[in-house]
GROMACS .gro file of C-alpha atoms in nm:
model
   79
    1UNK     CA    1  -0.813  -0.122  -0.739
    2UNK     CA    2  -0.825  -0.458  -0.801
    3UNK     CA    3  -1.056  -0.611  -0.580
    4UNK     CA    4  -1.204  -0.957  -0.518
    5UNK     CA    5  -1.564  -1.025  -0.522
    6UNK     CA    6  -1.752  -1.354  -0.473
    7UNK     CA    7  -1.446  -1.539  -0.585
    8UNK     CA    8  -1.388  -1.321  -0.880
    9UNK     CA    9  -1.137  -1.063  -0.949
   10UNK     CA   10  -1.249  -0.727  -1.084
   11UNK     CA   11  -1.084  -0.333  -1.084
   12UNK     CA   12  -1.224  -0.025  -1.012
   13UNK     CA   13  -1.069   0.357  -1.072
   14UNK     CA   14  -1.005   0.586  -0.822
   15UNK     CA   15  -1.394   0.713  -0.826
   16UNK     CA   16  -1.500   0.353  -0.736
   17UNK     CA   17  -1.650   0.303  -1.127
   18UNK     CA   18  -1.571  -0.059  -1.245
   19UNK     CA   19  -1.367  -0.047  -1.504
   20UNK     CA   20  -1.315  -0.433  -1.530
   21UNK     CA   21  -1.592  -0.684  -1.468
   22UNK     CA   22  -1.534  -0.911  -1.161
   23UNK     CA   23  -1.529  -1.215  -1.401
   24UNK     CA   24  -1.134  -1.319  -1.362
   25UNK     CA   25  -0.999  -1.638  -1.154
   26UNK     CA   26  -0.687  -1.405  -1.090
   27UNK     CA   27  -0.580  -1.025  -1.141
   28UNK     CA   28  -0.281  -0.869  -1.119
   29UNK     CA   29  -0.176  -0.495  -1.015
   30UNK     CA   30  -0.194  -0.274  -1.306
   31UNK     CA   31   0.162  -0.201  -1.453
   32UNK     CA   32   0.176   0.114  -1.727
   33UNK     CA   33  -0.184   0.069  -1.806
   34UNK     CA   34  -0.209  -0.324  -1.838
   35UNK     CA   35  -0.226  -0.609  -1.611
   36UNK     CA   36  -0.238  -0.991  -1.586
   37UNK     CA   37  -0.571  -1.152  -1.579
   38UNK     CA   38  -0.642  -1.542  -1.523
   39UNK     CA   39  -0.935  -1.768  -1.639
   40UNK     CA   40  -0.895  -2.141  -1.497
   41UNK     CA   41  -0.511  -2.196  -1.500
   42UNK     CA   42  -0.415  -1.954  -1.818
   43UNK     CA   43  -0.333  -1.621  -1.808
   44UNK     CA   44  -0.363  -1.313  -2.059
   45UNK     CA   45  -0.346  -0.944  -2.043
   46UNK     CA   46  -0.598  -0.650  -2.046
   47UNK     CA   47  -0.601  -0.277  -2.056
   48UNK     CA   48  -0.713  -0.048  -1.810
   49UNK     CA   49  -1.009  -0.021  -1.990
   50UNK     CA   50  -1.092  -0.382  -1.960
   51UNK     CA   51  -1.014  -0.461  -2.299
   52UNK     CA   52  -0.826  -0.789  -2.354
   53UNK     CA   53  -0.477  -0.780  -2.528
   54UNK     CA   54  -0.387  -1.098  -2.559
   55UNK     CA   55  -0.535  -1.449  -2.542
   56UNK     CA   56  -0.554  -1.658  -2.226
   57UNK     CA   57  -0.227  -1.859  -2.304
   58UNK     CA   58   0.048  -1.831  -2.045
   59UNK     CA   59   0.119  -1.982  -1.767
   60UNK     CA   60   0.191  -1.697  -1.550
   61UNK     CA   61   0.233  -1.319  -1.586
   62UNK     CA   62   0.500  -1.144  -1.375
   63UNK     CA   63   0.625  -0.733  -1.338
   64UNK     CA   64   0.988  -0.740  -1.373
   65UNK     CA   65   1.044  -0.372  -1.288
   66UNK     CA   66   0.733  -0.190  -1.250
   67UNK     CA   67   0.704  -0.191  -1.620
   68UNK     CA   68   0.810  -0.469  -1.796
   69UNK     CA   69   0.579  -0.793  -1.825
   70UNK     CA   70   0.748  -1.108  -1.811
   71UNK     CA   71   0.553  -1.413  -1.935
   72UNK     CA   72   0.578  -1.790  -1.861
   73UNK     CA   73   0.456  -2.059  -2.151
   74UNK     CA   74   0.569  -2.389  -2.171
   75UNK     CA   75   0.865  -2.364  -1.915
   76UNK     CA   76   0.984  -2.049  -2.104
   77UNK     CA   77   0.983  -1.663  -2.010
   78UNK     CA   78   0.994  -1.363  -2.249
   79UNK     CA   79   0.890  -1.015  -2.234
   0.00000   0.00000   0.00000
């Protein structure tokens, strides 16, 4: 469950245990165990345990087909 608390985004599991602290400016739903998170105006990727997988270097993160994530950086898309 992706939730907003006091203007910051985080996530809980089905047992309502916090798995991602409420510290992000944006948080996408989880796709295949990962989600996009935004700090300021840059995006990164975390796993479903809240561990950071990438640095916050992307301009956007999008789910393509429910399993594939596409990233936007400097006007170019990649998967």
